[in-house]
mmCIF file of C-alpha atoms in Angstrom:
data_model
loop_
_atom_site.group_PDB
_atom_site.id
_atom_site.type_symbol
_atom_site.label_atom_id
_atom_site.label_comp_id
_atom_site.label_asym_id
_atom_site.label_seq_id
_atom_site.Cartn_x
_atom_site.Cartn_y
_atom_site.Cartn_z
ATOM 1 C CA MET A 23 9.064 -41.965 0.938
ATOM 2 C CA GLU A 24 6.740 -44.079 -1.232
ATOM 3 C CA ALA A 25 4.617 -44.766 1.865
ATOM 4 C CA ASP A 26 4.463 -41.093 2.523
ATOM 5 C CA ILE A 27 3.236 -40.525 -1.364
ATOM 6 C CA ALA A 28 0.731 -43.132 -0.694
ATOM 7 C CA SER A 29 -0.517 -42.143 2.181
ATOM 8 C CA GLN A 30 -1.195 -38.376 1.039
ATOM 9 C CA ALA A 31 -3.452 -40.791 -1.809
ATOM 10 C CA VAL A 32 -5.456 -41.883 0.282
ATOM 11 C CA GLY A 33 -5.908 -38.592 1.881
ATOM 12 C CA LEU A 34 -6.779 -36.967 -0.995
ATOM 13 C CA SER A 35 -9.427 -39.465 -1.920
ATOM 14 C CA SER A 36 -11.417 -37.434 1.346
ATOM 15 C CA THR A 37 -14.670 -35.769 -0.407
ATOM 16 C CA ASP A 38 -14.144 -33.178 2.126
ATOM 17 C CA PHE A 39 -13.486 -29.912 -0.182
ATOM 18 C CA SER A 40 -13.720 -27.265 2.526
ATOM 19 C CA ILE A 41 -11.153 -24.164 2.165
ATOM 20 C CA PHE A 42 -9.586 -25.554 6.006
ATOM 21 C CA ASN A 43 -9.176 -29.316 4.643
ATOM 22 C CA LEU A 44 -7.684 -28.188 1.346
ATOM 23 C CA PHE A 45 -5.246 -26.673 3.408
ATOM 24 C CA LEU A 46 -4.405 -29.628 5.818
ATOM 25 C CA ARG A 47 -4.333 -32.196 3.282
ATOM 26 C CA ALA A 48 -1.936 -29.599 0.991
ATOM 27 C CA ASP A 49 1.919 -30.609 1.314
ATOM 28 C CA ILE A 50 4.665 -28.189 3.487
ATOM 29 C CA ILE A 51 5.328 -26.415 -0.098
ATOM 30 C CA VAL A 52 1.610 -25.527 -0.814
ATOM 31 C CA LYS A 53 0.992 -24.754 3.007
ATOM 32 C CA SER A 54 3.547 -22.216 2.867
ATOM 33 C CA VAL A 55 2.311 -20.566 -0.647
ATOM 34 C CA ILE A 56 -0.933 -20.359 0.877
ATOM 35 C CA ILE A 57 0.393 -19.028 4.562
ATOM 36 C CA LEU A 58 2.596 -16.435 2.335
ATOM 37 C CA LEU A 59 -0.507 -15.428 0.304
ATOM 38 C CA ILE A 60 -2.643 -15.005 3.164
ATOM 39 C CA GLY A 61 -0.288 -13.120 4.881
ATOM 40 C CA ALA A 62 0.096 -10.620 1.919
ATOM 41 C CA SER A 63 -3.448 -10.496 1.478
ATOM 42 C CA ILE A 64 -3.944 -8.862 5.428
ATOM 43 C CA TYR A 65 -1.261 -6.732 5.251
ATOM 44 C CA SER A 66 -2.132 -5.087 1.857
ATOM 45 C CA TRP A 67 -5.752 -4.935 3.442
ATOM 46 C CA ALA A 68 -4.156 -3.236 6.171
ATOM 47 C CA ILE A 69 -2.184 -0.698 4.003
ATOM 48 C CA ILE A 70 -5.790 -0.071 1.865
ATOM 49 C CA TYR A 71 -7.346 0.547 5.113
ATOM 50 C CA ASP A 72 -4.855 2.830 6.695
ATOM 51 C CA LYS A 73 -3.861 4.890 2.938
ATOM 52 C CA TYR A 74 -8.033 5.140 2.655
ATOM 53 C CA LYS A 75 -7.936 7.014 6.137
ATOM 54 C CA LEU A 76 -4.882 9.366 5.688
ATOM 55 C CA PHE A 77 -6.043 10.763 2.063
ATOM 56 C CA LYS A 78 -9.697 11.545 3.620
ATOM 57 C CA LYS A 79 -7.984 13.353 6.672
ATOM 58 C CA ILE A 80 -5.477 15.747 5.013
ATOM 59 C CA ASN A 81 -7.073 16.368 1.930
ATOM 60 C CA LYS A 82 -9.824 17.861 4.530
ATOM 61 C CA SER A 83 -7.309 19.224 6.845
ATOM 62 C CA SER A 84 -5.101 20.746 3.709
ATOM 63 C CA ASP A 85 -8.347 22.564 2.608
ATOM 64 C CA GLU A 86 -8.885 23.976 6.249
ATOM 65 C CA PHE A 87 -5.575 24.963 6.335
ATOM 66 C CA GLU A 88 -5.786 27.118 2.960
ATOM 67 C CA GLU A 89 -8.880 28.452 3.889
ATOM 68 C CA LYS A 90 -6.990 29.874 7.363
ATOM 69 C CA PHE A 91 -3.841 30.829 5.741
ATOM 70 C CA TRP A 92 -5.320 33.036 2.822
ATOM 71 C CA LYS A 93 -7.552 35.076 5.671
ATOM 72 C CA SER A 94 -4.477 35.505 7.102
ATOM 73 C CA LYS A 95 -3.080 38.919 7.869
ATOM 74 C CA SER A 96 0.255 37.899 7.142
ATOM 75 C CA ALA A 97 2.373 34.604 7.065
ATOM 76 C CA GLU A 98 4.494 35.451 10.161
ATOM 77 C CA THR A 99 1.447 35.715 12.159
ATOM 78 C CA PHE A 100 0.138 32.872 10.953
ATOM 79 C CA LEU A 101 2.872 30.910 11.758
ATOM 80 C CA SER A 102 3.447 32.165 15.135
ATOM 81 C CA ASN A 103 -0.180 31.047 15.689
ATOM 82 C CA LEU A 104 -0.066 27.185 14.527
ATOM 83 C CA PRO A 105 0.124 24.538 17.079
ATOM 84 C CA ALA A 106 3.108 22.776 17.584
ATOM 85 C CA ASN A 107 1.726 19.358 17.156
ATOM 86 C CA ILE A 108 0.337 20.165 13.483
ATOM 87 C CA ASP A 109 -0.725 16.793 11.514
ATOM 88 C CA ASP A 110 -2.064 18.349 8.223
ATOM 89 C CA PRO A 111 1.539 17.771 5.790
ATOM 90 C CA MET A 112 0.350 21.342 3.896
ATOM 91 C CA ALA A 113 0.969 22.925 6.858
ATOM 92 C CA LYS A 114 4.194 20.784 7.918
ATOM 93 C CA ILE A 115 5.434 21.936 4.580
ATOM 94 C CA PHE A 116 4.695 26.113 5.474
ATOM 95 C CA LYS A 117 6.068 25.678 8.492
ATOM 96 C CA SER A 118 9.132 23.938 7.895
ATOM 97 C CA SER A 119 9.792 25.969 4.663
ATOM 98 C CA MET A 120 9.238 29.465 7.166
ATOM 99 C CA GLN A 121 11.377 27.991 9.666
ATOM 100 C CA SER A 122 14.683 27.267 7.303
ATOM 101 C CA VAL A 123 14.041 30.931 5.133
ATOM 102 C CA MET A 124 13.846 32.626 8.730
ATOM 103 C CA LYS A 125 16.794 31.489 10.216
ATOM 104 C CA THR A 126 18.626 33.507 7.980
ATOM 105 C CA ARG A 127 17.747 37.561 8.097
ATOM 106 C CA SER A 128 18.857 38.204 4.584
ATOM 107 C CA LYS A 129 16.002 39.441 2.201
ATOM 108 C CA SER A 130 18.275 38.987 -0.711
ATOM 109 C CA ASN A 131 16.891 35.750 -2.960
ATOM 110 C CA LEU A 132 14.258 34.916 -0.657
ATOM 111 C CA SER A 133 11.627 33.719 -2.874
ATOM 112 C CA GLU A 134 14.149 31.626 -4.279
ATOM 113 C CA ARG A 135 15.454 30.168 -0.961
ATOM 114 C CA LEU A 136 11.581 29.763 -0.119
ATOM 115 C CA SER A 137 10.965 27.876 -3.446
ATOM 116 C CA THR A 138 14.152 25.475 -2.551
ATOM 117 C CA ALA A 139 12.672 24.781 0.751
ATOM 118 C CA LEU A 140 9.207 24.392 -0.145
ATOM 119 C CA GLU A 141 10.096 21.771 -2.695
ATOM 120 C CA ALA A 142 12.410 19.780 -0.721
ATOM 121 C CA ASN A 143 9.745 19.806 1.669
ATOM 122 C CA ILE A 144 6.838 18.790 -0.416
ATOM 123 C CA GLU A 145 9.269 16.028 -1.453
ATOM 124 C CA LYS A 146 9.761 14.744 2.086
ATOM 125 C CA GLN A 147 6.151 14.744 2.691
ATOM 126 C CA MET A 148 5.057 12.773 0.090
ATOM 127 C CA ILE A 149 7.388 10.202 0.434
ATOM 128 C CA ILE A 150 5.698 9.318 3.986
ATOM 129 C CA ILE A 151 2.300 9.309 2.237
ATOM 130 C CA GLU A 152 3.752 7.057 -0.982
ATOM 131 C CA LYS A 153 5.174 4.828 2.119
ATOM 132 C CA HIS A 154 4.326 0.981 1.369
ATOM 133 C CA TYR A 155 3.085 1.697 -2.139
ATOM 134 C CA THR A 156 5.726 -0.636 -3.549
ATOM 135 C CA PHE A 157 4.420 -3.687 -1.142
ATOM 136 C CA LEU A 158 0.960 -2.756 -3.018
ATOM 137 C CA ALA A 159 2.689 -2.782 -6.149
ATOM 138 C CA THR A 160 4.987 -6.184 -5.563
ATOM 139 C CA VAL A 161 1.539 -8.230 -4.407
ATOM 140 C CA GLY A 162 -0.063 -6.915 -7.427
ATOM 141 C CA SER A 163 2.566 -8.091 -9.586
ATOM 142 C CA THR A 164 3.917 -11.401 -7.963
ATOM 143 C CA ALA A 165 0.883 -12.658 -5.870
ATOM 144 C CA PRO A 166 -0.581 -14.996 -9.245
ATOM 145 C CA PHE A 167 3.175 -16.285 -10.150
ATOM 146 C CA ILE A 168 3.790 -17.480 -5.967
ATOM 147 C CA GLY A 169 -0.096 -18.990 -6.170
ATOM 148 C CA LEU A 170 0.571 -20.864 -9.694
ATOM 149 C CA PHE A 171 4.104 -22.133 -8.221
ATOM 150 C CA GLY A 172 1.636 -23.482 -5.511
ATOM 151 C CA THR A 173 -0.896 -24.927 -7.732
ATOM 152 C CA VAL A 174 1.934 -26.767 -10.418
ATOM 153 C CA TRP A 175 3.714 -28.374 -7.248
ATOM 154 C CA GLY A 176 0.277 -29.352 -5.983
ATOM 155 C CA ILE A 177 -0.922 -30.940 -9.405
ATOM 156 C CA MET A 178 2.822 -32.308 -9.312
ATOM 157 C CA ASN A 179 1.900 -34.336 -6.270
ATOM 158 C CA SER A 180 -1.542 -35.324 -7.729
ATOM 159 C CA PHE A 181 0.335 -36.810 -10.516
ATOM 160 C CA GLN A 182 2.890 -38.858 -8.261
ATOM 161 C CA SER A 183 -0.334 -39.931 -6.009
ATOM 162 C CA ILE A 184 -1.567 -41.272 -8.825
ATOM 163 C CA ALA A 185 1.470 -42.975 -10.027
ATOM 164 C CA ILE A 186 1.668 -44.770 -6.698
ATOM 165 C CA SER A 187 -1.946 -45.697 -6.471
ATOM 166 C CA ARG A 188 -2.762 -46.506 -9.636
ATOM 167 C CA ASN A 189 -5.892 -45.155 -9.799
ATOM 168 C CA THR A 190 -7.008 -42.364 -12.527
ATOM 169 C CA SER A 191 -10.523 -41.999 -11.154
ATOM 170 C CA LEU A 192 -11.823 -38.390 -10.240
ATOM 171 C CA ALA A 193 -11.925 -39.675 -6.750
ATOM 172 C CA ILE A 194 -8.149 -40.253 -6.591
ATOM 173 C CA VAL A 195 -7.515 -36.739 -8.841
ATOM 174 C CA ALA A 196 -10.012 -34.261 -7.677
ATOM 175 C CA PRO A 197 -9.205 -33.169 -4.052
ATOM 176 C CA GLY A 198 -5.539 -32.807 -5.107
ATOM 177 C CA ILE A 199 -6.428 -30.695 -8.280
ATOM 178 C CA ALA A 200 -8.225 -28.913 -5.651
ATOM 179 C CA GLU A 201 -6.026 -28.177 -3.273
ATOM 180 C CA ALA A 202 -3.637 -26.877 -6.399
ATOM 181 C CA LEU A 203 -6.141 -24.400 -7.859
ATOM 182 C CA PHE A 204 -6.828 -22.837 -4.242
ATOM 183 C CA ALA A 205 -3.382 -21.471 -4.387
ATOM 184 C CA THR A 206 -3.920 -19.651 -7.359
ATOM 185 C CA ALA A 207 -7.037 -18.487 -6.234
ATOM 186 C CA LEU A 208 -5.254 -17.228 -3.074
ATOM 187 C CA GLY A 209 -3.083 -15.885 -5.694
ATOM 188 C CA LEU A 210 -5.834 -13.718 -7.050
ATOM 189 C CA LEU A 211 -7.296 -12.629 -4.385
ATOM 190 C CA ALA A 212 -4.410 -11.299 -2.823
ATOM 191 C CA ALA A 213 -3.440 -9.723 -6.113
ATOM 192 C CA ILE A 214 -6.412 -7.974 -7.743
ATOM 193 C CA PRO A 215 -7.385 -5.672 -4.264
ATOM 194 C CA ALA A 216 -3.562 -4.267 -4.007
ATOM 195 C CA VAL A 217 -3.186 -3.723 -7.914
ATOM 196 C CA VAL A 218 -6.586 -2.094 -7.753
ATOM 197 C CA ALA A 219 -5.636 0.271 -4.386
ATOM 198 C CA PHE A 220 -2.182 1.323 -5.907
ATOM 199 C CA ASN A 221 -3.709 2.652 -8.926
ATOM 200 C CA LYS A 222 -6.154 4.411 -7.034
ATOM 201 C CA PHE A 223 -3.753 6.026 -4.081
ATOM 202 C CA SER A 224 -0.900 6.462 -7.091
ATOM 203 C CA ASN A 225 -3.561 8.698 -8.302
ATOM 204 C CA ASP A 226 -4.636 10.325 -5.086
ATOM 205 C CA SER A 227 -1.148 11.194 -4.184
ATOM 206 C CA ARG A 228 -0.810 12.857 -7.899
ATOM 207 C CA ASN A 229 -3.588 14.908 -7.060
ATOM 208 C CA TYR A 230 -2.370 15.621 -3.363
ATOM 209 C CA SER A 231 1.394 16.547 -4.869
ATOM 210 C CA GLN A 232 -0.563 18.435 -7.203
ATOM 211 C CA LYS A 233 -2.350 20.555 -4.618
ATOM 212 C CA LEU A 234 0.718 20.859 -2.831
ATOM 213 C CA GLU A 235 2.482 22.254 -5.387
ATOM 214 C CA ASN A 236 -0.048 25.006 -6.374
ATOM 215 C CA PHE A 237 -0.443 26.091 -2.997
ATOM 216 C CA SER A 238 3.385 26.881 -2.919
ATOM 217 C CA LYS A 239 3.501 28.446 -6.080
ATOM 218 C CA ARG A 240 0.919 30.865 -4.933
ATOM 219 C CA PHE A 241 2.244 31.456 -1.790
ATOM 220 C CA ILE A 242 6.129 32.393 -3.199
ATOM 221 C CA SER A 243 3.943 34.641 -5.701
ATOM 222 C CA ILE A 244 2.872 36.917 -2.609
ATOM 223 C CA ILE A 245 6.281 36.866 -0.824
#
């Protein structure tokens, strides 16, 4: 065990502070932390890109759907002309709600049944839209602490190396500290975009949900 730590101390004396070499010199725990944070960051950016495209798409398609809907002669005629594989959430809500209401021929409590169907379908679509928000929130809140854990562990290893080599020079201490701080930097790098994206997309979701609710209220009022 002491031989391993001593050999690590020799490796720590290297003056190469490139990111790749910092990773190679780290022990298995710090490497695991780094890999975890890099993976979380990559997946977060994938979600961010996907949600950005999603909101850009659905805001445009919903506006187009509303414009066509209010110009139509009747809800039944408009429903029959909708394509089978429509992707817009507002159109899906309208289609599912109308089909649910039209299954029963009774005219009684039509507004109430339509309102219930619209509410249920809005909730269903918002669950789909808000998928992966929990991951962004989790990365934003935990990544700095995971990085800090890697930093503390790396600094502990540096102190062990100092004790084995009995040399307190900066050349011995600096590489180990750099490896440790690299984990904290990665934690912040993963957390900051995740927090910003979570807040932005949460606000976008609220705005879109309000748009769907406004449409449903206006639709019920004409029924």
